[in-house]
CSV table of C-alpha atoms (C1' of nucleotides) in Angstrom, one decimal:
chain,number,residue,atom,x,y,z
R,1,MET,CA,-37.4,-6.8,-39.1
R,2,GLY,CA,-38.5,-3.2,-38.3
R,3,ILE,CA,-39.6,-3.9,-34.7
R,4,ALA,CA,-36.7,-6.2,-34.0
R,5,SER,CA,-34.1,-3.7,-35.1
R,6,ARG,CA,-35.9,-0.9,-33.3
R,7,LYS,CA,-35.7,-3.0,-30.1
R,8,GLU,CA,-32.1,-3.6,-30.7
R,9,ARG,CA,-31.4,0.1,-31.2
R,10,GLU,CA,-33.4,0.9,-28.0
R,11,LYS,CA,-31.4,-1.6,-26.1
R,12,ALA,CA,-28.1,0.0,-27.3
R,13,GLU,CA,-29.5,3.4,-26.5
R,14,MET,CA,-30.4,2.3,-23.0
R,15,ARG,CA,-26.9,0.9,-22.4
R,16,ARG,CA,-25.5,4.2,-23.6
R,17,LEU,CA,-27.8,6.1,-21.3
R,18,ILE,CA,-26.6,4.0,-18.3
R,19,LEU,CA,-23.0,4.3,-19.2
R,20,ASP,CA,-23.2,8.1,-19.7
R,21,ALA,CA,-24.8,8.5,-16.3
R,22,ALA,CA,-22.1,6.3,-14.8
R,23,HIS,CA,-19.5,8.4,-16.5
R,24,ASP,CA,-20.9,11.7,-15.2
R,25,ILE,CA,-21.3,10.4,-11.7
R,26,PHE,CA,-17.7,9.0,-11.8
R,27,LYS,CA,-16.4,12.4,-12.9
R,28,GLU,CA,-18.4,14.3,-10.3
R,29,ASN,CA,-18.0,12.0,-7.3
R,30,GLY,CA,-15.2,9.6,-8.1
R,31,TYR,CA,-15.3,5.8,-7.9
R,32,ASP,CA,-16.7,5.8,-4.4
R,33,GLY,CA,-19.7,7.9,-5.3
R,34,LEU,CA,-20.6,5.6,-8.2
R,35,ASN,CA,-23.2,3.0,-7.3
R,36,ILE,CA,-26.1,1.3,-9.0
R,37,ARG,CA,-28.7,3.3,-7.1
R,38,SER,CA,-27.1,6.7,-8.1
R,39,ILE,CA,-27.0,5.6,-11.7
R,40,ALA,CA,-30.7,4.5,-11.5
R,41,GLU,CA,-31.7,7.8,-9.9
R,42,ARG,CA,-30.0,9.9,-12.5
R,43,ILE,CA,-31.6,8.1,-15.5
R,44,GLU,CA,-34.9,7.9,-13.6
R,45,TYR,CA,-35.3,4.1,-13.7
R,46,SER,CA,-35.3,1.6,-10.8
R,47,PRO,CA,-32.0,0.1,-9.8
R,48,ALA,CA,-33.3,-3.3,-11.0
R,49,THR,CA,-33.6,-2.0,-14.5
R,50,ILE,CA,-29.8,-1.5,-14.7
R,51,TYR,CA,-29.4,-5.3,-14.5
R,52,LEU,CA,-31.4,-5.8,-17.6
R,53,TYR,CA,-28.7,-4.1,-19.6
R,54,TYR,CA,-25.5,-4.8,-17.7
R,55,LYS,CA,-24.8,-8.2,-16.0
R,56,ASP,CA,-23.4,-6.5,-12.9
R,57,LYS,CA,-21.4,-3.5,-11.7
R,58,ASN,CA,-18.2,-4.9,-13.1
R,59,GLU,CA,-19.5,-4.8,-16.6
R,60,ILE,CA,-20.2,-1.1,-16.2
R,61,PHE,CA,-16.8,-0.8,-14.6
R,62,PHE,CA,-15.2,-2.4,-17.7
R,63,ALA,CA,-17.2,-0.2,-20.0
R,64,LEU,CA,-16.0,2.9,-18.1
R,65,GLN,CA,-12.4,1.6,-18.2
R,66,TYR,CA,-12.8,1.5,-22.0
R,67,GLU,CA,-13.9,5.1,-22.0
R,68,ALA,CA,-10.8,6.0,-20.0
R,69,ALA,CA,-8.5,3.9,-22.3
R,70,ALA,CA,-10.0,5.7,-25.3
R,71,ALA,CA,-9.5,9.1,-23.7
R,72,LYS,CA,-5.9,8.2,-23.0
R,73,ARG,CA,-5.3,7.0,-26.6
R,74,ASP,CA,-6.8,10.2,-27.9
R,75,HIS,CA,-4.6,12.2,-25.5
R,76,LEU,CA,-1.4,10.4,-26.8
R,77,LEU,CA,-2.4,10.6,-30.4
R,78,PRO,CA,-0.6,13.8,-31.3
R,79,ALA,CA,2.7,12.0,-30.5
R,80,ALA,CA,2.1,9.3,-33.1
R,81,SER,CA,2.6,11.7,-36.0
R,82,ILE,CA,6.1,12.7,-35.0
R,83,GLU,CA,8.6,11.3,-37.4
R,84,ASP,CA,11.8,11.1,-35.4
R,85,PRO,CA,11.5,8.1,-33.0
R,86,TRP,CA,13.3,9.8,-30.1
R,87,MET,CA,11.2,13.0,-30.3
R,88,ARG,CA,8.2,10.8,-30.6
R,89,LEU,CA,9.2,8.8,-27.5
R,90,VAL,CA,9.8,11.9,-25.5
R,91,GLU,CA,6.5,13.5,-26.5
R,92,PHE,CA,4.7,10.2,-25.9
R,93,GLY,CA,6.1,10.1,-22.4
R,94,ARG,CA,5.3,13.8,-21.7
R,95,LEU,CA,1.7,13.3,-22.9
R,96,TYR,CA,1.4,10.1,-20.8
R,97,VAL,CA,2.4,11.9,-17.6
R,98,ASP,CA,0.3,14.9,-18.7
R,99,PHE,CA,-2.8,12.7,-19.1
R,100,GLY,CA,-2.2,11.2,-15.6
R,101,LEU,CA,-1.9,14.5,-13.9
R,102,LYS,CA,-4.8,16.1,-15.7
R,103,HIS,CA,-7.2,13.2,-15.3
R,104,PRO,CA,-6.2,11.4,-12.1
R,105,ASP,CA,-9.6,9.7,-11.8
R,106,TRP,CA,-9.2,8.1,-15.2
R,107,TYR,CA,-5.6,7.1,-14.6
R,108,ASP,CA,-6.7,5.6,-11.4
R,109,LEU,CA,-9.4,3.6,-13.2
R,110,LEU,CA,-6.9,2.4,-15.7
R,111,PHE,CA,-3.9,1.6,-13.6
R,112,LEU,CA,-4.6,1.8,-9.9
R,113,THR,CA,-8.0,0.2,-9.3
R,114,ARG,CA,-7.9,-3.1,-7.6
R,115,ALA,CA,-11.3,-4.1,-8.9
R,116,PRO,CA,-12.1,-7.0,-11.0
R,117,MET,CA,-9.0,-7.8,-12.9
R,118,GLU,CA,-9.8,-11.5,-13.2
R,119,HIS,CA,-10.7,-11.6,-16.9
R,120,ILE,CA,-9.7,-8.1,-18.0
R,121,GLU,CA,-7.6,-9.6,-20.8
R,122,ASN,CA,-10.9,-10.4,-22.5
R,123,GLN,CA,-12.2,-6.9,-22.2
R,124,ASP,CA,-12.1,-4.2,-24.9
R,125,CYS,CA,-10.3,-1.8,-22.5
R,126,TRP,CA,-7.5,-4.2,-22.2
R,127,THR,CA,-7.2,-4.7,-26.0
R,128,LEU,CA,-7.2,-0.9,-26.5
R,129,GLY,CA,-4.6,-0.4,-23.8
R,130,MET,CA,-2.4,-3.1,-25.3
R,131,ALA,CA,-2.6,-1.3,-28.7
R,132,THR,CA,-1.3,1.9,-27.0
R,133,HIS,CA,1.3,-0.1,-25.2
R,134,ALA,CA,2.4,-1.8,-28.4
R,135,PHE,CA,2.8,1.6,-30.0
R,136,PHE,CA,5.0,2.7,-27.1
R,137,VAL,CA,7.2,-0.4,-27.3
R,138,GLU,CA,7.5,0.0,-31.1
R,139,THR,CA,8.7,3.5,-30.7
R,140,VAL,CA,11.4,2.4,-28.3
R,141,GLN,CA,12.3,-0.3,-30.8
R,142,ALA,CA,12.5,2.3,-33.5
R,143,CYS,CA,14.9,4.3,-31.3
R,144,VAL,CA,17.0,1.2,-30.8
R,145,ASP,CA,17.0,0.6,-34.5
R,146,ALA,CA,18.1,4.1,-35.2
R,147,ARG,CA,20.9,3.7,-32.7
R,148,TYR,CA,19.6,6.2,-30.2
R,149,PHE,CA,20.7,4.0,-27.3
R,150,LYS,CA,23.8,2.0,-26.6
R,151,SER,CA,21.6,-0.7,-25.1
R,152,THR,CA,19.5,-2.8,-27.6
R,153,ASP,CA,17.2,-4.4,-25.0
R,154,SER,CA,14.1,-2.5,-26.1
R,155,ALA,CA,11.8,-4.4,-23.9
R,156,THR,CA,13.7,-3.5,-20.7
R,157,ILE,CA,14.1,0.1,-21.9
R,158,ALA,CA,10.4,0.5,-22.5
R,159,TYR,CA,9.5,-1.1,-19.2
R,160,THR,CA,12.0,1.0,-17.3
R,161,LEU,CA,10.6,4.2,-18.8
R,162,TRP,CA,7.1,3.1,-18.2
R,163,CYS,CA,7.9,2.3,-14.5
R,164,HIS,CA,9.2,5.8,-14.0
R,165,ALA,CA,6.2,7.5,-15.7
R,166,HIS,CA,3.7,5.3,-14.0
R,167,GLY,CA,5.4,5.7,-10.6
R,168,LEU,CA,5.4,9.5,-11.0
R,169,VAL,CA,1.7,9.7,-11.9
R,170,SER,CA,0.8,7.1,-9.2
R,171,LEU,CA,2.4,9.0,-6.4
R,172,PHE,CA,0.4,12.0,-7.5
R,173,VAL,CA,-2.9,10.2,-8.0
R,174,ARG,CA,-2.8,8.4,-4.7
R,175,GLU,CA,-1.5,11.4,-2.8
R,176,ARG,CA,1.8,10.0,-1.6
R,177,MET,CA,3.6,13.3,-2.2
R,178,ARG,CA,2.5,15.2,0.8
R,179,MET,CA,6.0,15.6,2.0
R,180,TYR,CA,6.5,18.0,-0.9
R,181,PRO,CA,4.6,21.4,-0.7
R,182,PRO,CA,1.7,21.3,-3.2
R,183,GLU,CA,3.1,24.2,-5.3
R,184,GLU,CA,6.4,22.3,-5.7
R,185,ARG,CA,5.0,19.1,-6.9
R,186,GLY,CA,4.3,20.0,-10.5
R,187,GLU,CA,7.8,21.5,-10.8
R,188,LEU,CA,9.3,18.3,-9.3
R,189,ALA,CA,7.4,16.1,-11.7
R,190,LYS,CA,8.7,18.2,-14.6
R,191,LYS,CA,12.3,18.1,-13.4
R,192,SER,CA,12.1,14.4,-12.8
R,193,PHE,CA,10.7,13.8,-16.3
R,194,ALA,CA,13.5,15.9,-17.8
R,195,MET,CA,16.1,14.0,-15.7
R,196,MET,CA,14.7,10.7,-17.0
R,197,VAL,CA,14.9,11.9,-20.6
R,198,LYS,CA,18.5,13.0,-19.9
R,199,MET,CA,19.3,9.6,-18.4
R,200,ALA,CA,17.7,7.8,-21.3
R,201,GLU,CA,19.8,9.7,-23.7
R,202,SER,CA,22.9,8.2,-22.2
R,203,LEU,CA,21.4,4.8,-22.1
S,1,MET,CA,-4.0,3.3,41.5
S,2,GLY,CA,-3.9,-0.5,41.1
S,3,ILE,CA,-7.3,-0.8,39.5
S,4,ALA,CA,-6.9,2.2,37.3
S,5,SER,CA,-3.6,1.0,35.9
S,6,ARG,CA,-4.9,-2.5,35.4
S,7,LYS,CA,-7.9,-1.1,33.5
S,8,GLU,CA,-5.5,0.9,31.4
S,9,ARG,CA,-3.4,-2.2,30.7
S,10,GLU,CA,-6.5,-4.2,29.8
S,11,LYS,CA,-7.6,-1.5,27.4
S,12,ALA,CA,-4.2,-1.6,25.7
S,13,GLU,CA,-4.4,-5.4,25.6
S,14,MET,CA,-7.8,-5.3,24.0
S,15,ARG,CA,-6.6,-2.8,21.4
S,16,ARG,CA,-3.7,-5.1,20.7
S,17,LEU,CA,-6.0,-8.1,20.4
S,18,ILE,CA,-8.2,-6.3,17.9
S,19,LEU,CA,-5.3,-5.1,15.9
S,20,ASP,CA,-3.7,-8.6,15.8
S,21,ALA,CA,-6.9,-10.1,14.6
S,22,ALA,CA,-7.2,-7.4,11.9
S,23,HIS,CA,-3.6,-8.1,10.9
S,24,ASP,CA,-4.2,-11.8,10.6
S,25,ILE,CA,-7.4,-11.4,8.6
S,26,PHE,CA,-5.7,-8.9,6.3
S,27,LYS,CA,-2.9,-11.3,5.7
S,28,GLU,CA,-5.3,-14.1,5.0
S,29,ASN,CA,-8.0,-12.4,3.1
S,30,GLY,CA,-6.6,-9.1,1.9
S,31,TYR,CA,-8.1,-5.7,2.4
S,32,ASP,CA,-11.5,-6.7,1.0
S,33,GLY,CA,-11.9,-9.6,3.5
S,34,LEU,CA,-11.2,-7.3,6.4
S,35,ASN,CA,-14.3,-6.0,8.1
S,36,ILE,CA,-15.5,-5.2,11.5
S,37,ARG,CA,-17.7,-8.3,11.9
S,38,SER,CA,-14.9,-10.6,10.9
S,39,ILE,CA,-12.6,-9.0,13.5
S,40,ALA,CA,-15.3,-9.3,16.1
S,41,GLU,CA,-15.9,-12.9,15.3
S,42,ARG,CA,-12.3,-13.8,15.5
S,43,ILE,CA,-11.8,-12.2,19.0
S,44,GLU,CA,-15.1,-13.6,20.1
S,45,TYR,CA,-16.7,-10.2,20.9
S,46,SER,CA,-19.6,-8.4,19.4
S,47,PRO,CA,-19.0,-6.0,16.6
S,48,ALA,CA,-20.1,-3.1,18.8
S,49,THR,CA,-17.3,-3.8,21.2
S,50,ILE,CA,-14.7,-2.9,18.6
S,51,TYR,CA,-16.0,0.7,18.7
S,52,LEU,CA,-15.2,1.0,22.4
S,53,TYR,CA,-11.5,0.6,21.5
S,54,TYR,CA,-11.2,2.1,18.0
S,55,LYS,CA,-13.2,5.2,16.8
S,56,ASP,CA,-13.9,3.6,13.5
S,57,LYS,CA,-12.5,1.4,10.8
S,58,ASN,CA,-10.1,4.1,9.6
S,59,GLU,CA,-8.4,4.1,13.0
S,60,ILE,CA,-7.8,0.4,12.6
S,61,PHE,CA,-6.7,1.0,9.1
S,62,PHE,CA,-4.1,3.6,10.2
S,63,ALA,CA,-2.9,1.2,12.9
S,64,LEU,CA,-2.4,-1.5,10.2
S,65,GLN,CA,-0.6,1.0,8.0
S,66,TYR,CA,1.7,1.6,10.9
S,67,GLU,CA,2.5,-2.2,11.1
S,68,ALA,CA,3.2,-2.2,7.4
S,69,ALA,CA,5.4,0.9,7.7
S,70,ALA,CA,7.3,-0.8,10.5
S,71,ALA,CA,7.7,-4.0,8.5
S,72,LYS,CA,9.0,-2.0,5.6
S,73,ARG,CA,11.5,-0.1,7.8
S,74,ASP,CA,12.7,-3.4,9.3
S,75,HIS,CA,13.1,-4.9,5.8
S,76,LEU,CA,15.2,-1.9,4.7
S,77,LEU,CA,17.3,-1.8,7.9
S,78,PRO,CA,20.2,-3.9,6.6
S,79,ALA,CA,21.0,-1.3,4.1
S,80,ALA,CA,21.4,1.4,6.7
S,81,SER,CA,24.7,-0.1,8.0
S,82,ILE,CA,26.4,0.0,4.6
S,83,GLU,CA,29.2,2.6,4.7
S,84,ASP,CA,29.6,3.6,1.1
S,85,PRO,CA,26.6,5.8,0.2
S,86,TRP,CA,26.3,4.5,-3.4
S,87,MET,CA,26.3,0.9,-2.3
S,88,ARG,CA,23.9,1.8,0.5
S,89,LEU,CA,21.6,3.6,-2.1
S,90,VAL,CA,21.6,0.6,-4.4
S,91,GLU,CA,20.9,-1.9,-1.6
S,92,PHE,CA,18.2,0.4,-0.3
S,93,GLY,CA,16.5,0.4,-3.7
S,94,ARG,CA,16.9,-3.3,-4.1
S,95,LEU,CA,15.4,-4.0,-0.7
S,96,TYR,CA,12.6,-1.5,-1.4
S,97,VAL,CA,11.6,-3.4,-4.5
S,98,ASP,CA,12.1,-6.7,-2.8
S,99,PHE,CA,9.7,-5.7,0.0
S,100,GLY,CA,7.1,-4.6,-2.5
S,101,LEU,CA,7.2,-7.8,-4.5
S,102,LYS,CA,7.3,-10.1,-1.4
S,103,HIS,CA,4.6,-8.3,0.5
S,104,PRO,CA,2.2,-6.8,-2.2
S,105,ASP,CA,-0.6,-6.5,0.3
S,106,TRP,CA,1.5,-4.4,2.6
S,107,TYR,CA,2.9,-2.3,-0.1
S,108,ASP,CA,-0.6,-1.8,-1.4
S,109,LEU,CA,-1.7,-0.7,2.1
S,110,LEU,CA,1.1,1.8,2.3
S,111,PHE,CA,1.2,3.3,-1.2
S,112,LEU,CA,-1.8,2.3,-3.3
S,113,THR,CA,-4.8,2.4,-1.0
S,114,ARG,CA,-7.2,5.2,-1.8
S,115,ALA,CA,-8.7,5.1,1.7
S,116,PRO,CA,-8.7,7.9,4.2
S,117,MET,CA,-5.7,10.0,3.4
S,118,GLU,CA,-7.3,13.2,4.8
S,119,HIS,CA,-5.3,13.5,8.0
S,120,ILE,CA,-2.7,10.8,7.4
S,121,GLU,CA,0.0,13.4,8.1
S,122,ASN,CA,-1.0,13.3,11.8
S,123,GLN,CA,-0.8,9.5,11.9
S,124,ASP,CA,2.1,7.5,13.3
S,125,CYS,CA,2.4,5.5,10.0
S,126,TRP,CA,3.1,8.7,8.1
S,127,THR,CA,5.7,9.8,10.6
S,128,LEU,CA,7.4,6.4,10.4
S,129,GLY,CA,7.2,6.5,6.6
S,130,MET,CA,8.7,10.0,6.6
S,131,ALA,CA,11.7,8.8,8.6
S,132,THR,CA,12.4,6.1,6.1
S,133,HIS,CA,12.0,8.5,3.3
S,134,ALA,CA,14.3,11.0,5.0
S,135,PHE,CA,16.9,8.3,5.3
S,136,PHE,CA,16.6,7.6,1.6
S,137,VAL,CA,17.0,11.3,0.6
S,138,GLU,CA,20.0,11.6,3.0
S,139,THR,CA,21.6,8.7,1.3
S,140,VAL,CA,21.1,10.4,-2.1
S,141,GLN,CA,22.5,13.6,-0.6
S,142,ALA,CA,25.5,11.6,0.7
S,143,CYS,CA,26.1,10.3,-2.8
S,144,VAL,CA,25.9,13.9,-4.2
S,145,ASP,CA,28.4,15.0,-1.5
S,146,ALA,CA,30.8,12.2,-2.4
S,147,ARG,CA,30.5,13.3,-6.1
S,148,TYR,CA,28.9,10.1,-7.2
S,149,PHE,CA,26.7,12.0,-9.6
S,150,LYS,CA,27.4,14.9,-12.0
S,151,SER,CA,24.0,16.4,-11.0
S,152,THR,CA,23.7,18.0,-7.6
S,153,ASP,CA,19.9,18.2,-7.4
S,154,SER,CA,19.6,15.5,-4.8
S,155,ALA,CA,15.8,16.1,-4.3
S,156,THR,CA,15.1,15.4,-8.0
S,157,ILE,CA,17.5,12.5,-8.1
S,158,ALA,CA,15.8,10.9,-5.1
S,159,TYR,CA,12.4,11.5,-6.4
S,160,THR,CA,13.2,10.1,-9.8
S,161,LEU,CA,14.7,6.9,-8.3
S,162,TRP,CA,11.6,6.6,-6.1
S,163,CYS,CA,9.3,7.0,-9.1
S,164,HIS,CA,10.9,4.1,-10.9
S,165,ALA,CA,10.9,1.8,-7.9
S,166,HIS,CA,7.4,2.7,-6.9
S,167,GLY,CA,6.2,2.3,-10.5
S,168,LEU,CA,7.9,-1.0,-10.8
S,169,VAL,CA,6.3,-2.4,-7.7
S,170,SER,CA,2.9,-0.8,-8.4
S,171,LEU,CA,2.6,-2.4,-11.8
S,172,PHE,CA,3.2,-5.7,-10.1
S,173,VAL,CA,0.9,-5.2,-7.1
S,174,ARG,CA,-2.0,-4.0,-9.2
S,175,GLU,CA,-1.4,-6.6,-11.9
S,176,ARG,CA,-0.8,-4.4,-14.8
S,177,MET,CA,1.9,-6.6,-16.2
S,178,ARG,CA,-0.3,-9.2,-17.8
S,179,MET,CA,1.2,-8.5,-21.2
S,180,TYR,CA,4.4,-10.1,-19.9
S,181,PRO,CA,4.3,-13.9,-19.2
S,182,PRO,CA,4.3,-14.5,-15.5
S,183,GLU,CA,7.7,-16.3,-15.5
S,184,GLU,CA,9.4,-13.3,-17.3
S,185,ARG,CA,8.1,-10.7,-14.9
S,186,GLY,CA,10.6,-11.2,-12.1
S,187,GLU,CA,13.5,-11.2,-14.6
S,188,LEU,CA,12.2,-8.1,-16.2
S,189,ALA,CA,12.0,-6.3,-12.9
S,190,LYS,CA,15.6,-7.3,-12.1
S,191,LYS,CA,16.8,-6.1,-15.5
S,192,SER,CA,14.9,-2.9,-15.1
S,193,PHE,CA,16.3,-2.2,-11.7
S,194,ALA,CA,19.8,-3.0,-13.0
S,195,MET,CA,19.3,-0.6,-15.9
S,196,MET,CA,18.1,2.1,-13.5
S,197,VAL,CA,21.2,1.6,-11.4
S,198,LYS,CA,23.3,1.9,-14.6
S,199,MET,CA,21.5,5.0,-15.6
S,200,ALA,CA,21.9,6.6,-12.2
S,201,GLU,CA,25.7,5.9,-12.3
S,202,SER,CA,25.9,8.2,-15.4
S,203,LEU,CA,23.7,10.8,-13.9
F,1,DC,C1',-60.5,-6.5,-32.9
F,2,DA,C1',-59.8,-9.6,-28.9
F,3,DA,C1',-57.1,-13.2,-26.7
F,4,DA,C1',-52.7,-15.0,-25.8
F,5,DG,C1',-48.0,-14.4,-25.3
F,6,DT,C1',-43.9,-11.7,-24.7
F,7,DT,C1',-41.2,-7.9,-23.1
F,8,DA,C1',-39.8,-3.9,-20.0
F,9,DC,C1',-39.9,-2.5,-15.8
F,10,DT,C1',-40.3,-2.1,-10.7
F,11,DG,C1',-41.2,-2.7,-5.4
F,12,DA,C1',-39.6,-5.3,-2.1
F,13,DA,C1',-36.7,-8.1,-0.4
F,14,DC,C1',-31.9,-10.6,0.8
F,15,DG,C1',-27.4,-10.5,2.5
F,16,DC,C1',-23.6,-7.8,3.1
F,17,DT,C1',-21.3,-3.7,4.8
F,18,DG,C1',-20.0,0.3,8.9
F,19,DT,C1',-21.9,2.4,12.7
F,20,DT,C1',-25.2,3.8,16.7
F,21,DT,C1',-28.2,3.2,20.5
F,22,DA,C1',-30.7,1.4,24.3
F,23,DG,C1',-30.3,-1.7,27.7
F,24,DT,C1',-28.0,-5.2,30.9
F,25,DA,C1',-25.0,-7.4,34.0
F,26,DA,C1',-20.9,-7.1,36.4
F,27,DA,C1',-17.4,-4.4,38.8
F,28,DA,C1',-16.0,-0.4,41.6
F,29,DA,C1',-16.9,3.2,44.7
F,30,DC,C1',-19.0,4.9,48.5
U,1,DG,C1',-25.2,-2.8,51.2
U,2,DT,C1',-26.4,0.7,48.0
U,3,DT,C1',-25.1,3.6,44.3
U,4,DT,C1',-22.4,4.6,40.4
U,5,DT,C1',-19.5,3.5,36.8
U,6,DT,C1',-17.8,0.3,33.5
U,7,DA,C1',-17.8,-3.4,29.8
U,8,DC,C1',-20.4,-5.4,26.9
U,9,DT,C1',-24.1,-6.8,23.5
U,10,DA,C1',-28.6,-7.4,20.7
U,11,DA,C1',-30.9,-5.0,17.7
U,12,DA,C1',-31.4,-1.7,14.7
U,13,DC,C1',-30.3,1.9,10.9
U,14,DA,C1',-28.6,3.3,6.5
U,15,DG,C1',-26.3,2.2,2.4
U,16,DC,C1',-24.4,-1.2,-0.7
U,17,DG,C1',-24.9,-5.0,-4.9
U,18,DT,C1',-28.1,-8.0,-6.4
U,19,DT,C1',-32.4,-11.1,-7.2
U,20,DC,C1',-37.2,-12.2,-7.8
U,21,DA,C1',-42.1,-12.1,-8.1
U,22,DG,C1',-45.4,-9.4,-10.0
U,23,DT,C1',-47.4,-5.9,-13.2
U,24,DA,C1',-48.4,-3.2,-17.0
U,25,DA,C1',-47.5,-2.3,-21.6
U,26,DC,C1',-46.5,-4.0,-26.1
U,27,DT,C1',-46.5,-7.7,-29.8
U,28,DT,C1',-48.2,-11.6,-31.9
U,29,DT,C1',-51.7,-14.6,-33.1
U,30,DG,C1',-56.3,-16.3,-34.5
DNA sequence: CAAAGTTACTGAACGCTGTTTAGTAAAAAC
DNA sequence: GTTTTTACTAAACAGCGTTCAGTAACTTTG
């Protein structure tokens, strides 16, 4: 029992060690700088060893995505405690955009990476993301229930708001805003968010 | 003179040959399937020959981006002839989303690829994209001038509309809509676009 | 405690990328 | 006809994800 459980613990520790290294490298050098050999070098093991703990690079990628999803959830958490559904929705949106602009690499990992989406539905990161998304949709539904909107199509409302926020962050993250001077971009994002809130009020 | 100009012509033809091959491979196998060796094989030259006509893969990538930008411009062209600025704006938006959903690979190439953005401002594809973007902003301005909106901040209006359209297409292209059944996605996109139009009317 | 069996790890390789270099054969210039 | 320039390629390099045979340490067994 003792030895078996120690082995199990060591296995988990090693997986953690690998993931932490991957995490650090990703933060320092982005997705492109992250490769098996760089992880191996950092933890002072051979590249082959990585494969004894993770099936392939995708598995590490999914684990990283989970970290990002958890960070996003934590970032949005303060909004959850706001009583008024409309205020909660606005703050949720503000924090969503804030997360994207503050952590472009993580937002990228979560929403803009092409990577291995094949079976992402079965991954923890997807489950976690879904929970956050469900909370968002529920908040919109709460607004509908409280007659904050004329429209009652909460699904479309939620989706439309998400499209705007996601588009806003995506244009930032993938640097498609070069037609606007860098110093104006933040202001423009704020104005656009405010405009969207205003528009939603008269929805 | 004769020989020099023939050589020049042959050089241009070869560049065209390479680009067409790259274009076909991209359409068939996506960005990931596109590599120097596959281009070389298709045109029946050695990989090294490619480098006599294009500095590196990025240069081919930029040329492809230009093709995509041209295809997008052509797709949006029908909107340009609509007299009424508001009708023109709505049709422009509709066609923009339509282009993204019909040609996800090209939209990806234009707006979602991480790739070499360093000096894209100097590239033809950027210039072309800017022209299209300028037309869009001008249309919004025309709407403002014709008092279609209460707000007069045309820059923010244009940006907000773009964010929504871009977000909508991006979520499709990068497959982040798996929480919605496939058969509902198209309908949801349509509803969301209609909602955004409605919201813009009361802007 | 020693022998046998199992586990953890690695060096070296494979096949795939983008890219460079040295060399060759044909075309052009003289 | 000789020399120079051009067009092209085979082979290699470095870096990637991944696999495999082999080794050394640890665990179990007698």
